[in-house]
Amino acid sequence: MPFPSQKRVPDIDSGTGRREFLKFLVGSPLLATFGLSPELLGQSNAQLLTNNELITAVGDALNVFDFEALAREKLPPAHWGYLASGVEDDATLRANRDAFKNYHLRPRRLVDVSHVDMSHTLYGDTWESPIFLCPVASQKAFHPEGEIAVARAAKAQKHLQLLSTVTTSPLEDVNAARGMPVWFQLYTQGWEITQSFVRRAEADGCPVLILTVDQLLPSQNSETGFRFKRLDTRNCIECHDPNDGLKNKRMFDGANLQVRNPARDYLTWDLVDKLRGITDMKIVLKGIVTHEDARLCLEHGVDGVIVSNHGGRAQESGWAALDSLPEVVEAIGGKIPVMVDSGFRRGTDIFKALALGATAVGIGRPYVWGLAAFGQEGVERVLEMLRLELKLAMMSTGARTLDDIGPQTIGKF
Ligand SMILES: Cc1cc2nc3c(=O)[nH]c(=O)nc-3n(C[C@H](O)[C@H](O)[C@H](O)COP(=O)(O)O)c2cc1C
């Protein structure tokens, strides 16, 4: 159901705004004035018309942006804004996307690519493809089945799922729906609560603890998010506790909120060492973007890193995740896995990161668009489409396995 009072504001993340602008241009005398045709702008009239129609069935999607358009239509403004927002001017959000344009694939011909194997092994588990589902908070804000629908999709498609501390479904239920324990993402909340989260994740078999280190003050400057919130006229008290915002946040059930410290001002290397002392889970740091911090990860015995700027929603660095990947890869020198996320929307995007040395690539918003649009089916379709696109990129560059993807398979403009 489209949300009736939703007002349109310009898109910030994808092709939709561009498409609307192009459609306007096609019917505008401006085109003739400047001697331009729709074809010169990269799209035919027929494509423009098709692109502007919202899909009505999961099978109609041609790419992940088709789910984005429908998600935007279906979600209440505040929820859409929360999902879409970066911080401040959304410059980092845009930089994440723009960075892919600086690289091209180097197609190879006449290679036998009748068998392409995208499988890879991480910490002893083998996955069908290197694409994983990033931790995204509050998934019931996007679909009533939230994290459970995502877990079922991850199970059906055999993908790795990371679960947020701010899950709206109990961790244990998500693990049951996934059919195996997910990787648990940790936002520290003061030592006492942090320890209880770690114990709970470990008790339910989670093999990996992801400590997110890039967001010190959550959502303080999500300006786009706040603007969308103002358009939302619903009464939100039923779902959001005005005091602490923790209603329906299932990790906090039974937690002693008196000792909570959500400010994360004590998020230092000491905390990493303390975590090492209380858990046998692998520890992965999410949000590492510099070679200095990558080296410190090795010094502190961290088991893996995720190069990430939180999808452009942590701080306005203006620095694309893809562009920070090479220096982290170099500093880590193959000693531990280097994963990456932020801005990945196409199989070719994923391919470029793998060529730059990433072990695996995470997606955040794209699978949530699928979730909002069609629940579990939408998430599954997003994964299928990205896998197919990655396979096509591998075939065109003569890569039969992930090991065949390397610096020789891409070029920089
Ligand atoms: C709505 C939303 C909520 C998120 N919540 C979390 C979270 O709880 N923990 C976390 O580590 N990252 C969180 N992230 C960041 C994602 O894990 C991931 O880094 C990011 O979405 C990747 O960028 P992409 O959305 O462009 O694919 C969130 C991202 C979004 C869009």
Short mmCIF file of C-alpha atoms and ligand atoms in Angstrom, two decimals:
data_model
loop_
_atom_site.label_atom_id
_atom_site.label_comp_id
_atom_site.label_asym_id
_atom_site.label_seq_id
_atom_site.Cartn_x
_atom_site.Cartn_y
_atom_site.Cartn_z
CA MET A 1 0.00 0.00 0.00
CA PRO A 2 1.47 3.39 -0.91
CA PHE A 3 1.62 5.72 2.07
CA PRO A 4 -1.04 8.32 1.19
CA SER A 5 0.51 11.48 2.60
CA GLN A 6 4.01 10.85 1.36
CA LYS A 7 5.40 13.93 -0.37
CA ARG A 8 8.03 13.51 -3.06
CA VAL A 9 11.47 14.90 -2.38
CA PRO A 10 14.51 14.38 -4.60
CA ASP A 11 16.17 10.98 -4.49
CA ILE A 12 19.67 10.87 -3.15
CA ASP A 13 20.87 7.37 -3.65
CA SER A 14 19.96 5.96 -7.00
CA GLY A 15 18.67 6.27 -10.48
CA THR A 16 15.11 7.27 -9.61
CA GLY A 17 15.73 11.00 -9.36
CA ARG A 18 17.80 10.89 -12.51
CA ARG A 19 15.04 9.01 -14.30
CA GLU A 20 12.44 11.56 -13.23
CA PHE A 21 14.71 14.34 -14.41
CA LEU A 22 15.30 12.58 -17.74
CA LYS A 23 11.59 12.04 -18.23
CA PHE A 24 11.04 15.74 -17.67
CA LEU A 25 13.77 16.52 -20.19
CA VAL A 26 12.28 14.27 -22.86
CA GLY A 27 9.10 16.31 -22.92
CA SER A 28 10.93 19.59 -22.66
CA PRO A 29 11.89 22.05 -25.40
CA LEU A 30 15.27 22.25 -23.66
CA LEU A 31 16.30 19.07 -25.43
CA ALA A 32 15.80 20.53 -28.89
CA THR A 33 17.41 23.82 -27.85
CA PHE A 34 20.63 22.03 -26.98
CA GLY A 35 20.36 19.52 -29.86
CA LEU A 36 20.03 16.58 -27.46
CA SER A 37 18.01 13.40 -27.96
CA PRO A 38 16.89 10.97 -25.26
CA GLU A 39 19.30 8.43 -26.75
CA LEU A 40 22.18 10.84 -26.23
CA LEU A 41 21.21 11.01 -22.58
CA GLY A 42 21.58 7.27 -22.41
CA GLN A 43 17.97 6.10 -22.37
CA SER A 44 15.32 5.62 -25.03
CA ASN A 45 11.76 6.87 -24.68
CA ALA A 46 10.57 3.32 -24.20
CA GLN A 47 13.07 2.73 -21.39
CA LEU A 48 12.11 5.97 -19.71
CA LEU A 49 8.47 4.98 -19.65
CA THR A 50 9.21 1.47 -18.40
CA ASN A 51 11.62 2.70 -15.77
CA ASN A 52 9.04 4.97 -14.25
CA GLU A 53 6.53 2.23 -13.64
CA LEU A 54 6.65 0.62 -10.24
CA ILE A 55 7.00 -3.13 -10.37
CA THR A 56 4.04 -5.12 -9.09
CA ALA A 57 5.59 -8.60 -8.87
CA VAL A 58 8.93 -9.70 -7.53
CA GLY A 59 9.84 -11.30 -10.87
CA ASP A 60 9.44 -7.98 -12.70
CA ALA A 61 12.53 -6.45 -11.09
CA LEU A 62 15.41 -5.93 -13.49
CA ASN A 63 17.82 -4.64 -10.90
CA VAL A 64 17.91 -3.67 -7.23
CA PHE A 65 16.78 -0.12 -7.97
CA ASP A 66 13.36 -1.46 -8.99
CA PHE A 67 12.96 -2.59 -5.38
CA GLU A 68 14.19 0.76 -4.12
CA ALA A 69 11.46 2.61 -6.01
CA LEU A 70 8.76 0.32 -4.62
CA ALA A 71 10.17 0.42 -1.09
CA ARG A 72 10.05 4.18 -1.18
CA GLU A 73 6.43 4.10 -2.25
CA LYS A 74 5.41 1.56 0.38
CA LEU A 75 7.24 2.82 3.46
CA PRO A 76 6.04 5.63 5.71
CA PRO A 77 8.18 8.75 5.20
CA ALA A 78 10.03 8.47 8.53
CA HIS A 79 11.02 4.85 7.86
CA TRP A 80 12.04 5.58 4.30
CA GLY A 81 14.09 8.56 5.48
CA TYR A 82 15.82 6.43 8.13
CA LEU A 83 16.79 3.91 5.47
CA ALA A 84 17.83 6.36 2.75
CA SER A 85 19.65 8.94 4.81
CA GLY A 86 23.35 9.59 4.93
CA VAL A 87 24.64 12.37 7.18
CA GLU A 88 24.83 16.14 6.66
CA ASP A 89 24.94 16.73 2.88
CA ASP A 90 24.91 12.98 2.07
CA ALA A 91 28.24 13.55 0.30
CA THR A 92 29.79 10.30 1.59
CA LEU A 93 26.69 8.41 0.51
CA ARG A 94 27.13 9.74 -3.02
CA ALA A 95 30.92 9.26 -2.96
CA ASN A 96 30.35 5.56 -2.24
CA ARG A 97 28.47 5.22 -5.52
CA ASP A 98 30.66 7.53 -7.60
CA ALA A 99 33.84 5.62 -6.74
CA PHE A 100 32.82 2.64 -8.86
CA LYS A 101 32.95 4.84 -11.96
CA ASN A 102 36.71 5.23 -11.56
CA TYR A 103 37.24 1.57 -12.43
CA HIS A 104 36.37 -0.51 -15.44
CA LEU A 105 36.42 -4.22 -16.11
CA ARG A 106 39.03 -5.67 -18.50
CA PRO A 107 37.03 -8.17 -20.54
CA ARG A 108 38.87 -11.24 -21.84
CA ARG A 109 37.73 -13.32 -24.80
CA LEU A 110 37.61 -16.99 -25.68
CA VAL A 111 38.09 -18.29 -22.15
CA ASP A 112 36.13 -21.42 -21.22
CA VAL A 113 33.81 -20.09 -18.51
CA SER A 114 31.22 -22.84 -18.73
CA HIS A 115 31.77 -23.47 -15.01
CA VAL A 116 31.95 -20.45 -12.72
CA ASP A 117 32.43 -21.11 -9.02
CA MET A 118 31.67 -18.18 -6.71
CA SER A 119 32.01 -20.11 -3.49
CA HIS A 120 34.37 -18.97 -0.76
CA THR A 121 35.27 -19.99 2.75
CA LEU A 122 35.35 -17.70 5.77
CA TYR A 123 36.37 -18.93 9.22
CA GLY A 124 35.68 -22.53 8.20
CA ASP A 125 32.22 -21.99 6.68
CA THR A 126 31.76 -22.15 2.92
CA TRP A 127 29.30 -19.81 1.22
CA GLU A 128 27.80 -19.91 -2.27
CA SER A 129 29.00 -16.41 -3.04
CA PRO A 130 31.05 -13.65 -1.39
CA ILE A 131 27.97 -11.44 -0.94
CA PHE A 132 26.80 -11.04 2.67
CA LEU A 133 23.91 -9.26 4.36
CA CYS A 134 25.08 -6.35 6.51
CA PRO A 135 23.61 -5.69 9.95
CA VAL A 136 20.72 -3.29 9.57
CA ALA A 137 18.79 -2.14 12.64
CA SER A 138 15.04 -2.30 13.22
CA GLN A 139 14.00 -4.41 10.26
CA LYS A 140 10.38 -4.60 11.39
CA ALA A 141 10.21 -0.93 10.43
CA PHE A 142 10.47 -2.15 6.84
CA HIS A 143 8.35 -5.31 6.90
CA PRO A 144 6.30 -7.00 9.66
CA GLU A 145 8.50 -10.12 9.47
CA GLY A 146 11.70 -8.07 9.66
CA GLU A 147 14.86 -10.02 10.52
CA ILE A 148 13.01 -13.36 10.37
CA ALA A 149 12.12 -12.86 6.70
CA VAL A 150 15.74 -11.90 6.02
CA ALA A 151 16.99 -15.00 7.85
CA ARG A 152 14.70 -17.24 5.80
CA ALA A 153 15.96 -15.61 2.61
CA ALA A 154 19.59 -15.98 3.70
CA LYS A 155 18.92 -19.65 4.42
CA ALA A 156 17.17 -20.29 1.09
CA GLN A 157 19.92 -18.53 -0.85
CA LYS A 158 22.75 -19.81 1.36
CA HIS A 159 24.13 -16.40 2.28
CA LEU A 160 25.90 -15.09 5.34
CA GLN A 161 23.72 -12.88 7.54
CA LEU A 162 24.95 -10.35 10.10
CA LEU A 163 22.45 -9.36 12.79
CA SER A 164 22.35 -5.90 14.37
CA THR A 165 22.38 -5.23 18.11
CA VAL A 166 19.28 -3.17 17.34
CA THR A 167 17.36 -6.18 16.06
CA THR A 168 13.59 -6.09 16.37
CA SER A 169 13.41 -9.90 16.44
CA PRO A 170 15.04 -11.98 19.20
CA LEU A 171 18.50 -13.25 18.24
CA GLU A 172 17.52 -16.83 19.06
CA ASP A 173 14.48 -16.69 16.73
CA VAL A 174 16.63 -15.30 13.92
CA ASN A 175 19.17 -18.09 14.37
CA ALA A 176 16.37 -20.66 14.29
CA ALA A 177 14.92 -19.16 11.11
CA ARG A 178 18.39 -18.98 9.52
CA GLY A 179 19.02 -22.62 10.42
CA MET A 180 22.48 -21.71 11.71
CA PRO A 181 23.81 -18.96 13.95
CA VAL A 182 24.28 -15.55 12.36
CA TRP A 183 27.27 -13.28 12.97
CA PHE A 184 26.33 -10.88 15.75
CA GLN A 185 27.01 -7.16 15.39
CA LEU A 186 27.81 -5.33 18.60
CA TYR A 187 27.13 -1.73 19.50
CA THR A 188 28.69 -1.19 22.88
CA GLN A 189 26.30 0.11 25.52
CA GLY A 190 28.45 0.34 28.65
CA TRP A 191 30.46 -2.67 29.85
CA GLU A 192 27.74 -4.48 31.80
CA ILE A 193 25.20 -4.50 28.96
CA THR A 194 27.92 -5.15 26.39
CA GLN A 195 28.99 -8.27 28.27
CA SER A 196 25.42 -9.52 28.46
CA PHE A 197 25.05 -9.13 24.66
CA VAL A 198 28.29 -11.00 24.04
CA ARG A 199 27.28 -13.83 26.40
CA ARG A 200 23.87 -14.13 24.75
CA ALA A 201 25.36 -14.28 21.24
CA GLU A 202 27.97 -16.81 22.29
CA ALA A 203 25.41 -18.96 24.13
CA ASP A 204 23.33 -19.24 20.96
CA GLY A 205 26.33 -20.29 18.90
CA CYS A 206 27.21 -17.11 16.98
CA PRO A 207 30.75 -17.75 15.68
CA VAL A 208 31.70 -14.15 14.96
CA LEU A 209 31.30 -10.89 16.86
CA ILE A 210 31.32 -7.76 14.70
CA LEU A 211 32.26 -4.69 16.70
CA THR A 212 31.07 -1.58 14.87
CA VAL A 213 33.56 1.20 15.53
CA ASP A 214 32.53 3.98 13.16
CA GLN A 215 29.50 5.55 14.78
CA LEU A 216 30.12 7.43 18.00
CA LEU A 217 26.87 9.34 18.25
CA PRO A 218 24.17 7.49 16.36
CA SER A 219 22.03 9.43 13.91
CA GLN A 220 22.83 12.86 15.30
CA ASN A 221 23.25 14.46 11.89
CA SER A 222 21.07 12.35 9.59
CA GLU A 223 19.58 15.47 8.07
CA THR A 224 17.78 13.71 5.21
CA GLY A 225 16.28 11.30 7.72
CA PHE A 226 15.06 14.13 9.91
CA ARG A 227 13.51 15.95 6.95
CA PHE A 228 11.52 12.85 5.98
CA LYS A 229 10.46 12.39 9.61
CA ARG A 230 8.81 15.81 9.53
CA LEU A 231 6.61 14.63 6.66
CA ASP A 232 5.31 11.75 8.74
CA THR A 233 2.04 12.54 10.47
CA ARG A 234 1.46 9.16 12.13
CA ASN A 235 1.43 8.61 15.87
CA CYS A 236 4.68 6.75 16.49
CA ILE A 237 4.35 6.16 20.24
CA GLU A 238 3.08 2.61 19.75
CA CYS A 239 6.44 1.51 18.36
CA HIS A 240 8.88 4.10 19.69
CA ASP A 241 9.45 4.78 23.37
CA PRO A 242 10.02 8.56 23.56
CA ASN A 243 12.42 8.16 26.52
CA ASP A 244 15.01 5.68 25.32
CA GLY A 245 13.88 4.55 21.85
CA LEU A 246 14.43 0.93 22.86
CA LYS A 247 10.88 -0.38 22.59
CA ASN A 248 10.86 -3.56 20.44
CA LYS A 249 14.67 -3.66 20.43
CA ARG A 250 14.91 -7.28 21.50
CA MET A 251 18.53 -7.40 22.67
CA PHE A 252 17.57 -4.97 25.43
CA ASP A 253 14.83 -7.20 26.86
CA GLY A 254 15.72 -7.61 30.54
CA ALA A 255 18.82 -5.38 30.31
CA ASN A 256 19.66 -3.04 33.19
CA LEU A 257 19.10 0.23 31.36
CA GLN A 258 20.30 2.26 34.38
CA VAL A 259 23.88 1.36 33.46
CA ARG A 260 23.49 1.91 29.72
CA ASN A 261 25.98 4.21 27.99
CA PRO A 262 24.94 4.58 24.37
CA ALA A 263 27.36 7.48 23.80
CA ARG A 264 30.17 5.01 23.00
CA ASP A 265 32.77 7.54 24.19
CA TYR A 266 34.71 4.65 25.76
CA LEU A 267 35.03 2.91 22.38
CA THR A 268 38.82 2.54 22.36
CA TRP A 269 41.39 -0.22 21.75
CA ASP A 270 41.11 -1.08 25.46
CA LEU A 271 37.58 -2.21 24.79
CA VAL A 272 38.75 -4.44 21.93
CA ASP A 273 41.27 -6.06 24.30
CA LYS A 274 38.61 -6.47 26.99
CA LEU A 275 36.28 -8.18 24.51
CA ARG A 276 39.10 -10.52 23.52
CA GLY A 277 39.32 -11.46 27.19
CA ILE A 278 35.66 -12.46 27.55
CA THR A 279 34.86 -14.34 24.35
CA ASP A 280 36.13 -17.09 22.09
CA MET A 281 34.13 -15.77 19.16
CA LYS A 282 36.11 -14.37 16.26
CA ILE A 283 36.26 -10.59 16.56
CA VAL A 284 35.80 -8.50 13.43
CA LEU A 285 35.99 -4.70 13.46
CA LYS A 286 33.49 -2.95 11.20
CA GLY A 287 34.27 0.56 10.05
CA ILE A 288 38.04 0.41 9.51
CA VAL A 289 39.09 2.71 6.63
CA THR A 290 42.76 3.62 7.17
CA HIS A 291 46.03 1.69 7.02
CA GLU A 292 46.92 3.01 10.49
CA ASP A 293 43.86 1.40 12.06
CA ALA A 294 44.29 -1.73 9.94
CA ARG A 295 47.77 -2.22 11.45
CA LEU A 296 46.38 -1.69 14.95
CA CYS A 297 43.80 -4.39 14.22
CA LEU A 298 46.65 -6.81 13.60
CA GLU A 299 48.47 -5.68 16.75
CA HIS A 300 45.34 -6.25 18.83
CA GLY A 301 44.72 -9.73 17.46
CA VAL A 302 41.53 -8.91 15.60
CA ASP A 303 40.34 -11.74 13.31
CA GLY A 304 38.98 -9.68 10.43
CA VAL A 305 37.96 -6.20 9.32
CA ILE A 306 35.07 -4.74 7.40
CA VAL A 307 36.06 -1.66 5.44
CA SER A 308 32.93 0.42 5.78
CA ASN A 309 31.67 3.93 6.29
CA HIS A 310 28.31 2.62 7.45
CA GLY A 311 26.76 3.28 4.04
CA GLY A 312 27.67 6.97 4.33
CA ARG A 313 25.71 7.37 7.56
CA ALA A 314 28.48 7.51 10.19
CA GLN A 315 30.49 10.65 9.52
CA GLU A 316 30.68 12.93 6.50
CA SER A 317 34.23 11.98 5.51
CA GLY A 318 33.48 12.39 1.82
CA TRP A 319 35.62 9.30 1.27
CA ALA A 320 34.18 6.31 -0.58
CA ALA A 321 34.55 2.90 1.04
CA LEU A 322 35.90 1.51 -2.24
CA ASP A 323 38.66 4.13 -2.21
CA SER A 324 39.69 3.30 1.33
CA LEU A 325 39.83 -0.43 0.57
CA PRO A 326 43.28 -0.64 -1.11
CA GLU A 327 45.26 0.85 1.78
CA VAL A 328 43.56 -1.44 4.29
CA VAL A 329 44.18 -4.47 2.07
CA GLU A 330 47.84 -3.52 1.77
CA ALA A 331 48.30 -2.99 5.51
CA ILE A 332 46.59 -6.27 6.38
CA GLY A 333 48.76 -8.11 3.85
CA GLY A 334 46.53 -11.19 3.64
CA LYS A 335 46.88 -12.01 7.35
CA ILE A 336 43.14 -11.78 8.11
CA PRO A 337 40.04 -11.39 5.90
CA VAL A 338 39.22 -7.89 4.64
CA MET A 339 35.53 -7.49 3.91
CA VAL A 340 33.91 -4.32 2.58
CA ASP A 341 30.49 -2.68 2.35
CA SER A 342 28.91 0.71 1.53
CA GLY A 343 27.38 1.55 -1.81
CA PHE A 344 27.32 -1.85 -3.56
CA ARG A 345 24.38 -2.10 -5.95
CA ARG A 346 25.64 -4.14 -8.91
CA GLY A 347 27.55 -7.34 -9.51
CA THR A 348 30.20 -5.26 -11.27
CA ASP A 349 30.58 -3.13 -8.09
CA ILE A 350 31.19 -6.31 -6.11
CA PHE A 351 33.62 -7.56 -8.73
CA LYS A 352 35.68 -4.34 -8.53
CA ALA A 353 36.05 -4.66 -4.74
CA LEU A 354 37.10 -8.30 -5.07
CA ALA A 355 39.66 -7.24 -7.68
CA LEU A 356 41.01 -4.67 -5.21
CA GLY A 357 41.56 -7.41 -2.64
CA ALA A 358 38.31 -7.74 -0.67
CA THR A 359 37.47 -11.21 0.63
CA ALA A 360 33.71 -10.64 0.73
CA VAL A 361 31.29 -7.80 0.03
CA GLY A 362 28.30 -6.67 2.11
CA ILE A 363 25.05 -5.08 1.07
CA GLY A 364 22.79 -3.06 3.36
CA ARG A 365 20.06 -1.00 1.75
CA PRO A 366 19.54 -3.18 -1.36
CA TYR A 367 18.25 -6.17 0.57
CA VAL A 368 16.13 -3.92 2.77
CA TRP A 369 14.55 -2.50 -0.40
CA GLY A 370 13.72 -6.09 -1.34
CA LEU A 371 12.38 -6.73 2.17
CA ALA A 372 10.17 -3.63 2.15
CA ALA A 373 8.90 -4.39 -1.34
CA PHE A 374 8.13 -8.12 -1.08
CA GLY A 375 9.35 -9.52 2.27
CA GLN A 376 11.46 -12.70 2.13
CA GLU A 377 10.88 -13.11 -1.62
CA GLY A 378 12.25 -9.65 -2.28
CA VAL A 379 15.41 -10.30 -0.29
CA GLU A 380 15.91 -13.58 -2.14
CA ARG A 381 15.49 -11.91 -5.50
CA VAL A 382 18.00 -9.18 -4.63
CA LEU A 383 20.55 -11.86 -3.76
CA GLU A 384 19.80 -13.83 -6.92
CA MET A 385 20.16 -10.77 -9.13
CA LEU A 386 23.45 -9.64 -7.58
CA ARG A 387 24.84 -13.16 -7.82
CA LEU A 388 23.89 -13.37 -11.47
CA GLU A 389 25.41 -9.97 -12.19
CA LEU A 390 28.62 -10.99 -10.42
CA LYS A 391 28.70 -14.22 -12.40
CA LEU A 392 28.33 -12.28 -15.66
CA ALA A 393 31.19 -9.96 -14.63
CA MET A 394 33.33 -13.00 -13.85
CA MET A 395 32.50 -14.66 -17.15
CA SER A 396 33.31 -11.52 -19.13
CA THR A 397 36.72 -11.22 -17.53
CA GLY A 398 37.52 -14.93 -17.85
CA ALA A 399 37.40 -15.53 -14.09
CA ARG A 400 36.26 -19.06 -13.23
CA THR A 401 36.76 -18.71 -9.47
CA LEU A 402 37.12 -15.84 -7.03
CA ASP A 403 40.88 -16.46 -7.03
CA ASP A 404 40.96 -15.52 -10.71
CA ILE A 405 39.69 -12.03 -9.83
CA GLY A 406 42.60 -9.69 -9.23
CA PRO A 407 44.12 -6.36 -10.19
CA GLN A 408 44.63 -7.66 -13.75
CA THR A 409 40.84 -7.93 -14.22
CA ILE A 410 40.09 -4.22 -13.73
CA GLY A 411 41.58 -0.92 -14.84
CA LYS A 412 41.49 2.58 -13.37
CA PHE A 413 40.43 5.57 -15.48
C1 LIG B 1 18.83 1.68 8.02
C2 LIG B 1 20.21 1.21 8.33
C3 LIG B 1 20.49 0.71 9.59
C4 LIG B 1 21.77 0.24 9.89
N1 LIG B 1 22.00 -0.30 11.12
C5 LIG B 1 23.24 -0.77 11.41
C6 LIG B 1 23.48 -1.39 12.65
O1 LIG B 1 22.61 -1.56 13.47
N2 LIG B 1 24.75 -1.81 12.90
C7 LIG B 1 25.78 -1.65 12.00
O2 LIG B 1 26.91 -2.04 12.27
N3 LIG B 1 25.54 -1.09 10.80
C8 LIG B 1 24.30 -0.65 10.48
N4 LIG B 1 24.07 -0.11 9.26
C9 LIG B 1 25.16 -0.06 8.26
C10 LIG B 1 25.20 -1.34 7.42
O3 LIG B 1 25.61 -2.42 8.21
C11 LIG B 1 26.16 -1.22 6.24
O4 LIG B 1 27.41 -0.80 6.70
C12 LIG B 1 25.65 -0.25 5.18
O5 LIG B 1 24.26 -0.30 5.06
C13 LIG B 1 26.28 -0.61 3.84
O6 LIG B 1 25.97 0.35 2.90
P1 LIG B 1 24.78 0.23 1.83
O7 LIG B 1 23.52 0.44 2.58
O8 LIG B 1 25.09 1.34 0.89
O9 LIG B 1 24.86 -1.13 1.20
C14 LIG B 1 22.80 0.33 8.92
C15 LIG B 1 22.50 0.82 7.65
C16 LIG B 1 21.23 1.24 7.35
C17 LIG B 1 20.95 1.73 5.96
#
